[in-house]
XYZ file of C-alpha atoms in Angstrom:
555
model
C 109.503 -23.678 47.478
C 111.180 -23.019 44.186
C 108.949 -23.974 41.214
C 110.579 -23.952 38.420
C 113.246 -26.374 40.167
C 110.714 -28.278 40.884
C 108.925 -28.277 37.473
C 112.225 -29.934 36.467
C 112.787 -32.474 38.443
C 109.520 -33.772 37.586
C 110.342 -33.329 33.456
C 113.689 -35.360 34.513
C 111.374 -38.078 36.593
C 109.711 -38.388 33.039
C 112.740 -38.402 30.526
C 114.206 -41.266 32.841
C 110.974 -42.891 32.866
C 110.601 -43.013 29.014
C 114.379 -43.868 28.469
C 114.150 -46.871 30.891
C 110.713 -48.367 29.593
C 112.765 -50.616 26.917
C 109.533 -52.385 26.366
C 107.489 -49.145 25.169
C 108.129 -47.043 22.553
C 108.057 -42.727 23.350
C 108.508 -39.917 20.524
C 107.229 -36.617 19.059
C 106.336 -36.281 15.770
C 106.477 -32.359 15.121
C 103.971 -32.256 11.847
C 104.150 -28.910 10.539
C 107.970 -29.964 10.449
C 107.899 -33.698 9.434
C 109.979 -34.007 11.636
C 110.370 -37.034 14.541
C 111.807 -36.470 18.077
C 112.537 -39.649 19.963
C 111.593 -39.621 23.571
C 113.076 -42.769 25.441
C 111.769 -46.842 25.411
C 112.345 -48.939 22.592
C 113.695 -47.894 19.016
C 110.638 -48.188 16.530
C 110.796 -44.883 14.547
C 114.318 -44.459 12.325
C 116.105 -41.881 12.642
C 115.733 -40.194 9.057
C 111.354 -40.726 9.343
C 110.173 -37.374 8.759
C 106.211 -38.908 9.403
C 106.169 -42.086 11.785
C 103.069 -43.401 10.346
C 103.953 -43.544 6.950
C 107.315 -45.359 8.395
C 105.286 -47.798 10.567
C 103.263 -48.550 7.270
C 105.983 -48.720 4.685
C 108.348 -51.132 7.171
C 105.655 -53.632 7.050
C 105.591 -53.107 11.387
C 101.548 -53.348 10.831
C 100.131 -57.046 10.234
C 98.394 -57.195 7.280
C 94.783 -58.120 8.956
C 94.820 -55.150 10.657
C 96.185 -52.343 8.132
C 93.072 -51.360 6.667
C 92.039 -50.157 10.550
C 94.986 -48.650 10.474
C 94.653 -46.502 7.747
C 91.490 -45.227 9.385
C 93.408 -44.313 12.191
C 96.011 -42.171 9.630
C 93.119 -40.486 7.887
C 91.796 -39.503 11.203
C 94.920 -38.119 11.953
C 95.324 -36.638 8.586
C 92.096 -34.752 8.883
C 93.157 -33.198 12.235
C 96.036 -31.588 11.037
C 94.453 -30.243 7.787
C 90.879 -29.848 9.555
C 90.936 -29.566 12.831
C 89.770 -32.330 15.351
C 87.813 -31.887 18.718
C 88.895 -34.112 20.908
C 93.032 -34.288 22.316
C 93.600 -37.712 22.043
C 92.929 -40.928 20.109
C 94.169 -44.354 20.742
C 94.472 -47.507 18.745
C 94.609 -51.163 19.735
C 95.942 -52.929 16.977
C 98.577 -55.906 15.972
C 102.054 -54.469 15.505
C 105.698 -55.279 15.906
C 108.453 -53.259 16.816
C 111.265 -54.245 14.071
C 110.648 -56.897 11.074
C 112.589 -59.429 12.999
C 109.925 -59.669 15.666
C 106.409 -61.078 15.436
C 103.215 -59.478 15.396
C 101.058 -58.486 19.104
C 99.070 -56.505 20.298
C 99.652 -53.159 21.069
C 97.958 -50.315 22.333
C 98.863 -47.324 20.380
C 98.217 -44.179 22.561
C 98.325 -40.490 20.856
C 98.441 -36.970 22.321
C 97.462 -34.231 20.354
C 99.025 -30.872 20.636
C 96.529 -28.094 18.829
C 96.865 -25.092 17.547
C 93.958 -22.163 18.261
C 91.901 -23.524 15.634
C 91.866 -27.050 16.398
C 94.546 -28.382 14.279
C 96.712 -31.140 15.361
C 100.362 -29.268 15.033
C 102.266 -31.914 17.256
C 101.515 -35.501 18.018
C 102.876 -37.369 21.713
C 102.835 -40.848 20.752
C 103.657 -44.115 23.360
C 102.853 -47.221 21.641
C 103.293 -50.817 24.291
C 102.510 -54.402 23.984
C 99.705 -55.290 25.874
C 100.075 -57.279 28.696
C 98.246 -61.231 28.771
C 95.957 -59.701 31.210
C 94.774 -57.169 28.637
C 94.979 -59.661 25.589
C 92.537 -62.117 27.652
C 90.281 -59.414 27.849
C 90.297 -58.485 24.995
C 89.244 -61.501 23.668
C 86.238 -61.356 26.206
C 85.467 -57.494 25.612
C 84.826 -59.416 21.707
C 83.172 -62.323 22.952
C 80.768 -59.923 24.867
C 80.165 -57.656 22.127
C 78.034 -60.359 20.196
C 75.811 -60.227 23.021
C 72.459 -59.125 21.383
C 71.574 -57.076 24.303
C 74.400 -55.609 25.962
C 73.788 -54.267 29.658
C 76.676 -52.700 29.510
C 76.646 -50.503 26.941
C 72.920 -49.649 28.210
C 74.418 -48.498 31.524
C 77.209 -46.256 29.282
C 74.324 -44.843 27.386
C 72.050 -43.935 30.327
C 75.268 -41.841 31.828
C 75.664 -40.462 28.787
C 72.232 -39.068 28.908
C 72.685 -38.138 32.668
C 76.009 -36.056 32.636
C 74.985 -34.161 29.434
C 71.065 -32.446 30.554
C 71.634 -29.339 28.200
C 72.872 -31.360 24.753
C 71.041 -32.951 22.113
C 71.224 -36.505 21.759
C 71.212 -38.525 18.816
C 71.241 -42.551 18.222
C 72.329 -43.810 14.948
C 72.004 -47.479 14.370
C 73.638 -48.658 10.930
C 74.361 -52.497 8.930
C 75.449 -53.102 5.636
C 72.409 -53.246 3.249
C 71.905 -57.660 2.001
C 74.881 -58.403 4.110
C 73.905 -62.047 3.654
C 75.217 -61.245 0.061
C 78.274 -60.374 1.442
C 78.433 -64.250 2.572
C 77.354 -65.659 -0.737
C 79.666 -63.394 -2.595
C 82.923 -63.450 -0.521
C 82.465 -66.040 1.452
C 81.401 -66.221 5.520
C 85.087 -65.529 6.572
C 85.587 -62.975 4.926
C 82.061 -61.576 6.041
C 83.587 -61.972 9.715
C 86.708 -60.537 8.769
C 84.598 -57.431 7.403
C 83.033 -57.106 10.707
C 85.881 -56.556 12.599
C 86.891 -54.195 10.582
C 83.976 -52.434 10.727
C 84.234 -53.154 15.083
C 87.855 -52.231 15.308
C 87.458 -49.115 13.155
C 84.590 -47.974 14.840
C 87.203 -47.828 17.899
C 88.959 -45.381 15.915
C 86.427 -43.325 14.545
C 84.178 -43.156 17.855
C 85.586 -40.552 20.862
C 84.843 -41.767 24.442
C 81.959 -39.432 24.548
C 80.552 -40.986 21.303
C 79.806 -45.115 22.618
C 79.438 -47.225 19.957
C 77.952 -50.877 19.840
C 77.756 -54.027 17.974
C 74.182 -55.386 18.672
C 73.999 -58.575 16.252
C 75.291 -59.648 13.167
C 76.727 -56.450 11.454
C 74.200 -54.033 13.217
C 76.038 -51.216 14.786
C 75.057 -48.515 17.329
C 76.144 -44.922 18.443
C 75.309 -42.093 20.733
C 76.562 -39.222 20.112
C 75.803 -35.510 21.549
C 75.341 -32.632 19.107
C 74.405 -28.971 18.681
C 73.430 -28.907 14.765
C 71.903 -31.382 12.767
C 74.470 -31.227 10.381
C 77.238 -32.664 12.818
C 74.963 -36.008 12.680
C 75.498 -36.316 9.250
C 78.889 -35.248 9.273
C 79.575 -37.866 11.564
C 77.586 -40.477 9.742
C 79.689 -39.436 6.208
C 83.088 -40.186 8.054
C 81.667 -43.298 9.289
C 80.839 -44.164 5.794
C 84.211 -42.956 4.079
C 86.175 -44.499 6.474
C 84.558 -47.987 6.695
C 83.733 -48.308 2.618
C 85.413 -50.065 0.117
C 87.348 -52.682 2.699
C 89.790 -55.220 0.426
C 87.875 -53.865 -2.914
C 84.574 -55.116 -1.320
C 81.670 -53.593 -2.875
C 78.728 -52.700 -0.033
C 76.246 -50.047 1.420
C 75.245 -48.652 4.459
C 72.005 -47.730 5.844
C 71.444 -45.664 8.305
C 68.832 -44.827 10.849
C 68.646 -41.729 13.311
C 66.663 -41.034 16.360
C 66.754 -37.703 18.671
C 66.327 -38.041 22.269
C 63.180 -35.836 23.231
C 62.446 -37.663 26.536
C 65.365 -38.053 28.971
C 63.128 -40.361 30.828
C 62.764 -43.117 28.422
C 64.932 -46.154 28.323
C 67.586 -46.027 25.500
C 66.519 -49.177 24.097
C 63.292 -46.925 23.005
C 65.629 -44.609 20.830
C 67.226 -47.642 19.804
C 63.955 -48.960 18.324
C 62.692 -45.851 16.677
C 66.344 -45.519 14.686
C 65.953 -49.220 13.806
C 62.551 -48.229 12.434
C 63.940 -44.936 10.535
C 67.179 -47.264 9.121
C 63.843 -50.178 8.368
C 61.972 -47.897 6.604
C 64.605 -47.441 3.385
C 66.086 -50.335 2.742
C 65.370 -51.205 -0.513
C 65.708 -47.383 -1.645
C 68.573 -46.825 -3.890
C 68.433 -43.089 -3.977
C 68.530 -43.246 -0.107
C 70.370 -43.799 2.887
C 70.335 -42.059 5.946
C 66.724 -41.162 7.488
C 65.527 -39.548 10.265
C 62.822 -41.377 12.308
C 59.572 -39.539 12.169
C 56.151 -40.179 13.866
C 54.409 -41.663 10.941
C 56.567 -44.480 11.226
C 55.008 -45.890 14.138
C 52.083 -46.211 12.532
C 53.332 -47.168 9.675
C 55.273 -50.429 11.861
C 51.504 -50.678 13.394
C 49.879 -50.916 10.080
C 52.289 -53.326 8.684
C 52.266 -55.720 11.813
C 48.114 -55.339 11.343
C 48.432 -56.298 7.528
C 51.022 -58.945 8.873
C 48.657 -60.680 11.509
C 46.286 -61.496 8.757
C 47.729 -62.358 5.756
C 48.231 -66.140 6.583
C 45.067 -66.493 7.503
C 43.628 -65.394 4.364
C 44.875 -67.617 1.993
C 43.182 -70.271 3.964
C 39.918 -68.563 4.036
C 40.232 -67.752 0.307
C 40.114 -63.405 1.221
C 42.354 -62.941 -1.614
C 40.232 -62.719 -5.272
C 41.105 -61.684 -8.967
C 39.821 -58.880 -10.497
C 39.750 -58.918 -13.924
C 41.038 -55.167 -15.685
C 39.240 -55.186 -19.441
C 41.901 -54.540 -22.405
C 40.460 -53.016 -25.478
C 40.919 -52.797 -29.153
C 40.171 -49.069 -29.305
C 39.042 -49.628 -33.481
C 36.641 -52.194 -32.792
C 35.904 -51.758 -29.335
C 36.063 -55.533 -28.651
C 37.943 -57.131 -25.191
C 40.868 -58.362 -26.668
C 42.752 -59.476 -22.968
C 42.754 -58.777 -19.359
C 44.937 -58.117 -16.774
C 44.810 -60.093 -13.594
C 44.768 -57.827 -10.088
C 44.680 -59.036 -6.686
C 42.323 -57.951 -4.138
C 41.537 -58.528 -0.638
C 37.921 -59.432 0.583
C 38.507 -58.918 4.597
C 35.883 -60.400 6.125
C 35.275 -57.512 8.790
C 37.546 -54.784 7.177
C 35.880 -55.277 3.802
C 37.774 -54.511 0.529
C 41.760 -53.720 1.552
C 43.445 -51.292 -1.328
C 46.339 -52.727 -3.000
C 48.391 -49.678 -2.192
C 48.135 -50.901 1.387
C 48.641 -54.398 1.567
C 51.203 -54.940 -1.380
C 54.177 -52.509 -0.398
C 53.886 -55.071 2.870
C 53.964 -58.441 0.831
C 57.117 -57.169 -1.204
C 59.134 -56.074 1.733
C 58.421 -59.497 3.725
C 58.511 -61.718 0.721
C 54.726 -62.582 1.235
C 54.175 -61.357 -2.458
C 55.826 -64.871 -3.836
C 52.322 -66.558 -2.194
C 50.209 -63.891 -3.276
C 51.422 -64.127 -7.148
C 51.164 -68.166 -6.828
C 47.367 -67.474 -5.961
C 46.391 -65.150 -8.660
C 48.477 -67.598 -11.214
C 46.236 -70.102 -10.360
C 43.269 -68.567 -10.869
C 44.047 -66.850 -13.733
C 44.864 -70.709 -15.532
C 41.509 -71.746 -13.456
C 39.524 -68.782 -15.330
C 40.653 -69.764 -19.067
C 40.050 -73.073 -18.475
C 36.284 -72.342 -17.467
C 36.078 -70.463 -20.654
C 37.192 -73.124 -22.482
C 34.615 -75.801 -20.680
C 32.044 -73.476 -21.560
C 32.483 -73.192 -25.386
C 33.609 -69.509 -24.570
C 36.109 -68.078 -26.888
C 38.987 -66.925 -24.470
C 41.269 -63.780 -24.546
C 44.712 -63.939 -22.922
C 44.845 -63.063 -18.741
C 48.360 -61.389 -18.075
C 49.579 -62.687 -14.543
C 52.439 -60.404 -13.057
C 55.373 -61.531 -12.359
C 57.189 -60.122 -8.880
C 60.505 -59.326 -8.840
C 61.434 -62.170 -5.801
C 61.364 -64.141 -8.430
C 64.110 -63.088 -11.128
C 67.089 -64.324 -9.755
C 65.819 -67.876 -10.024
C 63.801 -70.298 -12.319
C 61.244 -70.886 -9.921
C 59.131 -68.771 -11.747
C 59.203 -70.814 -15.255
C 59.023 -74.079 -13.064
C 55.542 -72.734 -11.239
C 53.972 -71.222 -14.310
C 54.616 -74.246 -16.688
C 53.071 -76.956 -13.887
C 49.919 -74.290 -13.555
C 49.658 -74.536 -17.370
C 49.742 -78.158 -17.989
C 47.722 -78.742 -14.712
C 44.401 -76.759 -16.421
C 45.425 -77.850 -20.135
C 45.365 -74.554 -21.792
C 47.380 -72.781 -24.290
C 50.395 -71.365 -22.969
C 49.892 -68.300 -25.432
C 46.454 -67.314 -23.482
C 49.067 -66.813 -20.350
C 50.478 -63.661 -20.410
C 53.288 -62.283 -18.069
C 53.825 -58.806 -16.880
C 57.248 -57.700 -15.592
C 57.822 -54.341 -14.293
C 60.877 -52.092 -16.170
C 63.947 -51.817 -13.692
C 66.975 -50.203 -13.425
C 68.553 -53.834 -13.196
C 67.554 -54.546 -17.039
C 70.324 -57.051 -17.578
C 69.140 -59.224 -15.067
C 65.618 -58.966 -16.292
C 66.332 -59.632 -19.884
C 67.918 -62.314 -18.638
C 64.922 -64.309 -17.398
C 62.850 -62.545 -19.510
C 64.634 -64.267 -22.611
C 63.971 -67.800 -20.356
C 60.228 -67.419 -20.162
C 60.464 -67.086 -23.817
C 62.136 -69.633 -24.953
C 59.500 -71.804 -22.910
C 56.373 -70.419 -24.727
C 55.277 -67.272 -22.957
C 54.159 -64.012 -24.283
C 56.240 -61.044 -21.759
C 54.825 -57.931 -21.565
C 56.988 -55.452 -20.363
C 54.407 -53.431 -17.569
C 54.729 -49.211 -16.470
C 57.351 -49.177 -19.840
C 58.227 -44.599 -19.254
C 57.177 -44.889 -15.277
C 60.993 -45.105 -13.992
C 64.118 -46.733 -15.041
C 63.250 -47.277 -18.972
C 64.549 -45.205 -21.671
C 64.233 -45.807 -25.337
C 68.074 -47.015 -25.663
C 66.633 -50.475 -24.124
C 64.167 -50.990 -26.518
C 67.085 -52.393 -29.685
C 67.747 -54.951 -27.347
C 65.221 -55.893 -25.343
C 63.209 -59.106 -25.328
C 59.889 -58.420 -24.538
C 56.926 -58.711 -27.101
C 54.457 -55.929 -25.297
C 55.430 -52.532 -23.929
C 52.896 -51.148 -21.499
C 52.463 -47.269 -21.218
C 52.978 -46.326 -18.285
C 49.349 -44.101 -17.002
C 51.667 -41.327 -15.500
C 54.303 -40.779 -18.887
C 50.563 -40.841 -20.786
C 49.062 -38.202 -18.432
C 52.175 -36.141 -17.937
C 53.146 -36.467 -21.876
C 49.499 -35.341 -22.958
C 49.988 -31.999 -21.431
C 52.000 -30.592 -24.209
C 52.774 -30.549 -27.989
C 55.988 -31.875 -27.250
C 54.923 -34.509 -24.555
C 52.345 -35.770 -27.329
C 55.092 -35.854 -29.896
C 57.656 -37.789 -27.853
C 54.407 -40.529 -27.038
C 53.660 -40.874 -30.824
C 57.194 -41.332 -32.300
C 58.186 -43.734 -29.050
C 54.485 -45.724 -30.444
C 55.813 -45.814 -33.923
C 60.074 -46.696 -33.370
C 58.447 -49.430 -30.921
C 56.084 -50.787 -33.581
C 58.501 -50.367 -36.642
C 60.697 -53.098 -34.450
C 58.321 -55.332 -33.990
C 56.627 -54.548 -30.368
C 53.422 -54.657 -29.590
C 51.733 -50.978 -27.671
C 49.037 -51.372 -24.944
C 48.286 -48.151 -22.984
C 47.400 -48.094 -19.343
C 45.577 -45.646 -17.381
C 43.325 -44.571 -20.450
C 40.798 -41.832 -19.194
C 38.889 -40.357 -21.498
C 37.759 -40.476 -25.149
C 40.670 -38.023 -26.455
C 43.463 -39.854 -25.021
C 42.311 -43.236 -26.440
C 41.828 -40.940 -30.044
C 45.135 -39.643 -29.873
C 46.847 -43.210 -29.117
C 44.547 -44.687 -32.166
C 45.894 -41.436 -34.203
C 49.424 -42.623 -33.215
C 49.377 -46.196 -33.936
C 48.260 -47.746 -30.667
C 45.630 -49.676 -30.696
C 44.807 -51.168 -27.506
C 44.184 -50.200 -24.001
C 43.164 -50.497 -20.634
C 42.058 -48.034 -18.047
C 39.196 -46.602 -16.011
C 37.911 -45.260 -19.627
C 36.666 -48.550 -20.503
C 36.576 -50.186 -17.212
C 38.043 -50.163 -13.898
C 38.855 -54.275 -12.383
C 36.075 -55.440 -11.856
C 35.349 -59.411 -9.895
C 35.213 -62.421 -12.537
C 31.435 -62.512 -12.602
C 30.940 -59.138 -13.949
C 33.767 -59.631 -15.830
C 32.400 -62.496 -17.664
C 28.830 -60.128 -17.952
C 30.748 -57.084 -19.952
C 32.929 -59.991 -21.587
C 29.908 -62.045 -23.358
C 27.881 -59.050 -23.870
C 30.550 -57.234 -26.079
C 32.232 -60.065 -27.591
């Protein structure tokens, strides 16, 4: 048998196939030539195109819904000729048309990369055909599917994947777009769904047939994908995020969860779970957004359903009390105000910290109840006071963040007021500095202009620097117990504290330290101009009865 005669008779079977398919376009694009070889079918490519992409793109051949998918496609492309890429093919399903005469459909966009020793694309075999109404019907049920919130499928793909690959490391990465309901309110719900398929459609582009990917619910996404380094995760998490950022100008975040596969045994809903928990566990975090599940997380998820079980249950048994934090003149030594501070009386667990219960409330919104409560018996406390011919000082409520992007607030606090009859000036409101200070002067400006006093609480703990202080509209800046602590330490640190006391006070605001320990820091505030404070010094919170003890016996 002769086998190079044979060899050709097959490449001449092929040439006649591609020149006979007049329904499928066939050509080479040489890259390291820009150059464009047509191989047989239809005519989509012209004749001068030196990179078919860029022609495809620039004749308006891609519809416009479906050119941003594109273009991850091309920088996929891109990066494998510059780069590298590891696997030798990558198709596309996408809506095309041939010539500008025609109208757009469905194609499926097949490429063959030809690489060089190093990985780098140096030739590209591309066939690009209209799918056929079988495949257009299912695609449209391969989509409807896909919404499914638990997809057997994929399971079954997932539990191969596991099988067939014994001596690699496993990784799932579960990702969503951080307030995606903002997304809706901003844009508007169709273009929310026209984000997610984007995001599903790109995510065909990006993923490799060894890397299944996912859409669980809503705009919750999943992949597998099989490793050697840690470092390919997040290289592969970074393209995801380059490539599906910025669609139409949009302006969103990802967040991204990881879990490694440790027990081959276990169902891969379990690594599912645990990546949900990982990608749970920062939302909210700005400087963060990629983590890596850990152990500690399940018992953190343990501890917060625990904290969760119970909450509703007391606010009808009354568990939650106020403490009442003493602030001091430092001159006179006289209580000249208090802070209010929610605890919680358990009636088996006994006293729950703060630092355990509160994280909870402001991640689940329960905090909005829990500052209602404390209101109201803050307004309850100065009104016994008053009954009882006691001279009152002014009880500073804080006010959670849930509640600046609304009214609400002003609405609540001004009923509470008029419902007990006492002076609005003897309710004070704390609001914690943020990096969002526009939005907080905002309402900040609104509680004044209905009466209250604002007192701006952990002022030099975060986000706060002195450039806010020309404009801002608080009365009260509270120093922060860590920039008093930290600042103490040093000449410098104790010069920076007194001349922020006296610029604050030469325009007008009013200094209260927090966190006052001992006898020399309160000196050295006094020395500098402050004073009044609060802080384990005088008095740690203490319940409203021995409050009211300290309270008449100093007063």
């Amino acid at each position: 048998m002769n086998v190079v005669n044979e060899s050709g008779k097959y490449m001449d079977a092929i040439k006649n196939i591609f020149k006979n398919d007049v329904e499928t376009a066939h050509f080479l694009w040489k890259c390291k030539e820009n150059k464009v070889i047509y191989m047989g079918g239809k005519h989509i490519i012209g004749d001068d195109a030196e990179h078919p992409y860029e022609y495809i793109r620039q004749n308006s051949l891609i519809d416009p819904e479906y050119l941003s998918v594109f273009d991850v496609f091309c920088a996929g492309v891109e990066e494998g000729i510059s780069s590298g890429i590891k696997h030798g093919e990558l198709p596309l399903d996408v809506k095309m048309r041939f010539n500008s005469q025609e109208d757009f459909r469905f194609c499926h966009m097949y490429n063959l990369f030809l690489r060089d020793d190093e990985g780098r694309i140096t030739d590209v075999l591309v066939n690009i055909r209209p799918f056929t109404q079988k495949e257009e019907f299912d695609r449209q049920i391969v989509e409807c599917f896909s919404l499914d919130k638990n997809p057997a499928i994929y399971g079954n793909i997932i539990a191969e994947l596991i099988k067939n690959n014994p001596d690699k490391n496993i990784a799932f990465i579960q990702f969503d777009v951080e307030r995606f309901k903002l997304i809706n309110q901003t844009y508007g719900t169709e273009m929310g769904d026209e984000l997610i398929r984007f995001f599903n459609d790109s995510m065909h582009v990006i993923c490799t047939a060894d890397q299944p990917f996912c859409r669980l619910t809503a705009d919750v996404f999943m992949v597998v994908i099989c490793f050697k380094e840690k470092q390919e995760i997040l290289d592969f998490i970074h393209r995801i995020e380059s490539r599906l950022s910025g669609y139409k100008g949009m302006d969103y975040r990802f967040i991204f969860g990881v879990s490694i596969v440790d027990d081959r045994t276990r169902h891969g809903r379990y690594y599912g779970d645990l990546a949900a928990m990982a990608k749970q566990s920062i939302k909210g975090n700005a400087l963060k957004n990629i983590c890596f599940y850990e152990d500690r997380m399940m018992s953190d998820i343990r501890h917060k359903q625990i904290i969760e079980e119970d909450m509703h249950k007391a606010i009808i048994n009354d568990e939650f009390k106020m403490y009442l934090q003493p602030k001091y003149c430092i001159s006179t030594g006289k209580i000249i105000g208090a802070e209010a501070l929610a605890r919680w009386i358990h009636p088996q667990k006994g006293l729950i910290s703060p630092a355990d219960f509160v994280p909870v409330f402001e991640k689940n919104g329960f905090i909005v109840k829990l500052d209602r409560i404390i209101w109201e018996k803050a307004c309850r406390k100065i009104r016994e006071w008053i009954d009882k011919g006691i001279k009152p000082v002014p009880i500073s409520v804080n006010v959670s963040r849930e509640y600046l992007n609304s009214t609400e607030a002003i609405k609540v606090l001004k009923e509470l007021v008029a419902k007990y009859d006492i002076p609005i000036d003897l309710l004070e409101l704390e609001i914690t500095e943020s990096v969002d200070s526009e939005g907080v002067e905002s309402i900040v400006k609104q509680f004044k202009d209905n009466g209250f006093t604002m007192l701006m609480d952990d002022f030099g703990s975060g986000y706060s620097s002195l450039n806010m202080l020309k404009t801002t509209q608080f009365d009260v800046l509270k120093i922060d117990r860590g920039f008093l602590s930290e600042f103490m330490e040093s000449d410098r640190g104790r010069k920076i504290i007194s001349h922020t006391i006296s610029m604050s006070r030469d325009i007008g605001l009013d200094i209260i330290a927090e966190g006052v320990e001992t006898g020399d820091q309160a000196k050295f505030l006094y020395d500098c101009g402050c004073d009044a404070a609060q802080g384990f010094y005088y008095s740690k919170p203490v319940p409203c009865d021995v409050f009211d003890s300290i309270f008449t016996k100093i007063n």
